[in-house]
Coordinates of C-alpha atoms and ligand atoms in Angstrom, one line a residue:
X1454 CA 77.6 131.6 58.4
X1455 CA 80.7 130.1 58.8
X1456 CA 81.0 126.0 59.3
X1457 CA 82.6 125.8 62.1
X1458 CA 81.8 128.5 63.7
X1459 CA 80.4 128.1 67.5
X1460 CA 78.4 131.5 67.8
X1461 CA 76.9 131.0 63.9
X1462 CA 76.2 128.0 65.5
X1463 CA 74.5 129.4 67.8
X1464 CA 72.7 131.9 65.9
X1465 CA 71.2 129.0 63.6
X1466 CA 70.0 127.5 66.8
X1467 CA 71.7 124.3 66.4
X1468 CA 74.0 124.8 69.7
X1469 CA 71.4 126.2 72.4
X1470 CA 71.8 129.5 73.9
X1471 CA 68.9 131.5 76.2
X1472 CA 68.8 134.4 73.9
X1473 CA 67.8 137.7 76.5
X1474 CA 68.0 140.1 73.4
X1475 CA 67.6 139.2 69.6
X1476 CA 67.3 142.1 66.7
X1477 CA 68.1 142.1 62.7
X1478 CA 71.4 142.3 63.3
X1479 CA 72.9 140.6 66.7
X1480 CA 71.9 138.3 69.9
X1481 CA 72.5 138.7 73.3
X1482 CA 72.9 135.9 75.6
X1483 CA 74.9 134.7 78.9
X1484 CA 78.2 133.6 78.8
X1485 CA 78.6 129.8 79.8
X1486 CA 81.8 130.4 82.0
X1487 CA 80.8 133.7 83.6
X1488 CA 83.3 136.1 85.1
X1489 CA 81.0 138.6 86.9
X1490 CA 77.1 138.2 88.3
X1491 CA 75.8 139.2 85.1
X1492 CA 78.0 138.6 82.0
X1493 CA 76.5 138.6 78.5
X1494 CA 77.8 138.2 75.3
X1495 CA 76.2 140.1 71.9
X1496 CA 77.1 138.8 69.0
X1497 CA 76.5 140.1 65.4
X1498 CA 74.5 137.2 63.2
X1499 CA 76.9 138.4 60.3
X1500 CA 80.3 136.5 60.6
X1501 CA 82.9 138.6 61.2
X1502 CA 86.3 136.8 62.8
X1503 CA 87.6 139.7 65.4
X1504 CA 87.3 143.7 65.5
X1505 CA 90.4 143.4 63.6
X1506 CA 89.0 142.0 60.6
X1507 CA 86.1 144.7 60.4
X1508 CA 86.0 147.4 57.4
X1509 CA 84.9 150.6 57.1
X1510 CA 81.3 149.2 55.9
X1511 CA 81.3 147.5 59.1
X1512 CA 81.3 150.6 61.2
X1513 CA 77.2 150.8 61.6
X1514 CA 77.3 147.0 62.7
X1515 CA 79.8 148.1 65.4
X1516 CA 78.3 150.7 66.6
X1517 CA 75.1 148.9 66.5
X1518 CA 76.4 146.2 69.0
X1519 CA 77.4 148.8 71.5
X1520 CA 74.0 150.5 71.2
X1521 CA 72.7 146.9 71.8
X1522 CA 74.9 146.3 74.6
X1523 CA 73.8 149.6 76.4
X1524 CA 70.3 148.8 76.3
X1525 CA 70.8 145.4 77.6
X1526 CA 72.9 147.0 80.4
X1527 CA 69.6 149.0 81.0
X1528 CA 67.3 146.4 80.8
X1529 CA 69.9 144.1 83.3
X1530 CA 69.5 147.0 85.8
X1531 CA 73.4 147.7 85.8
X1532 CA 72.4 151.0 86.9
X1533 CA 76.3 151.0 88.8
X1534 CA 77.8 150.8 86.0
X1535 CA 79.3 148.2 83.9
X1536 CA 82.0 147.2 81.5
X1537 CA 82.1 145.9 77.6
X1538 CA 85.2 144.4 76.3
X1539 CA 86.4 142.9 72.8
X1540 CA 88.7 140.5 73.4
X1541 CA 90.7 140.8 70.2
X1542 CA 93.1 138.3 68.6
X1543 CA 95.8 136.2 70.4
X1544 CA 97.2 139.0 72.4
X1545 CA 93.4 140.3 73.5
X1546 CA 92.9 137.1 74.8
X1547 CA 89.9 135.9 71.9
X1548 CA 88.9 132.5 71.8
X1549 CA 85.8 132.2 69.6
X1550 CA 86.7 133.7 66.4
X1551 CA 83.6 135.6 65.5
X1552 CA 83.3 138.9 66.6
X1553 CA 81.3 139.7 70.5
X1554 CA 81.0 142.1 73.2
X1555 CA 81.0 140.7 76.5
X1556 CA 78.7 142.7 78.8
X1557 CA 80.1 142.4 82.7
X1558 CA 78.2 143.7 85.6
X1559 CA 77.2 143.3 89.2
X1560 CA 80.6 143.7 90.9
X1561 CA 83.6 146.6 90.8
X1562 CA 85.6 145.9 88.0
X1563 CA 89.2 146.0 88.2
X1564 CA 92.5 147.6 86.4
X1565 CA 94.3 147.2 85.0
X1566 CA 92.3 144.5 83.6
X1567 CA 94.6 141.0 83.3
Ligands
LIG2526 P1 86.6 135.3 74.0 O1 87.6 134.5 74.9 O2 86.6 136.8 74.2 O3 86.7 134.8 72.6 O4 85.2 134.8 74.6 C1 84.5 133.7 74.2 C2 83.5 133.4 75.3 O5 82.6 132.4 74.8 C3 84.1 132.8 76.6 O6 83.9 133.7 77.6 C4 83.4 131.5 76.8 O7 83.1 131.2 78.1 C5 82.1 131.7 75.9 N1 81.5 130.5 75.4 C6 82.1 129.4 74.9 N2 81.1 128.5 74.5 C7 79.9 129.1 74.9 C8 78.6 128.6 74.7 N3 78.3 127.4 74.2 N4 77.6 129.4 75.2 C9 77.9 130.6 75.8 N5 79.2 131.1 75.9 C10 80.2 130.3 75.5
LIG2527 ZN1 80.6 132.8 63.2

């Protein structure tokens, strides 16, 4: 947990969030300024800052989120497909500091991406 972090935050349950998937390790739940008809966001319950700060002992958590992510695409019927990005540092666009997948679905996606 880190202080003033908005997605520990979240996790505690101290900012609200409609949580459509929870396990030991992460939560899923929609983004609040959506970008697609379905776009989620899991997020590990460890703090981590960005995919850049991750260590080799935090390759099972990674690949647990995109396990995670695939079965919420299931269970979101994105049976057309769908796209998961990690938005990572300044360059990558991240602007919550703790590492998440965003899950994006119900339209074509587009490339190259912006
Ligand atoms: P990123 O820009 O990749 O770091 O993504 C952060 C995402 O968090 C953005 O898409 C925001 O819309 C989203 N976000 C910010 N605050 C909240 C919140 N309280 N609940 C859900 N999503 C949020
Ligand atoms: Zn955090």
């Amino acid at each position: 947990m880190a202080p003033d972090c908005l997605f520990c935050k979240i996790i505690a349950g101290t900012i609200p969030a409609n949580r459509v998937y929870e396990d030991e390790f992460c939560i899923g739940f929609p983004d609040i300024n959506p970008q697609a008809p379905t776009h989620l966001l899991i997020v590990p319950k460890e703090h981590l800052a960005s995919l850049a700060k991750a260590d080799p002992e935090h390759t099972p958590l990674v690949g647990h989120l995109m396990a995670a992510a695939t079965e919420i695409a299931r269970s979101q019927k994105l049976s057309n497909g769908y796209r998961i990005v990690v938005n990572t540092g300044e360059d990558g666009g991240q602007t919550v500091h703790h590492l998440h997948l965003h899950l994006l679905g119900g339209r074509p996606m587009l490339w190259p991406p912006g």
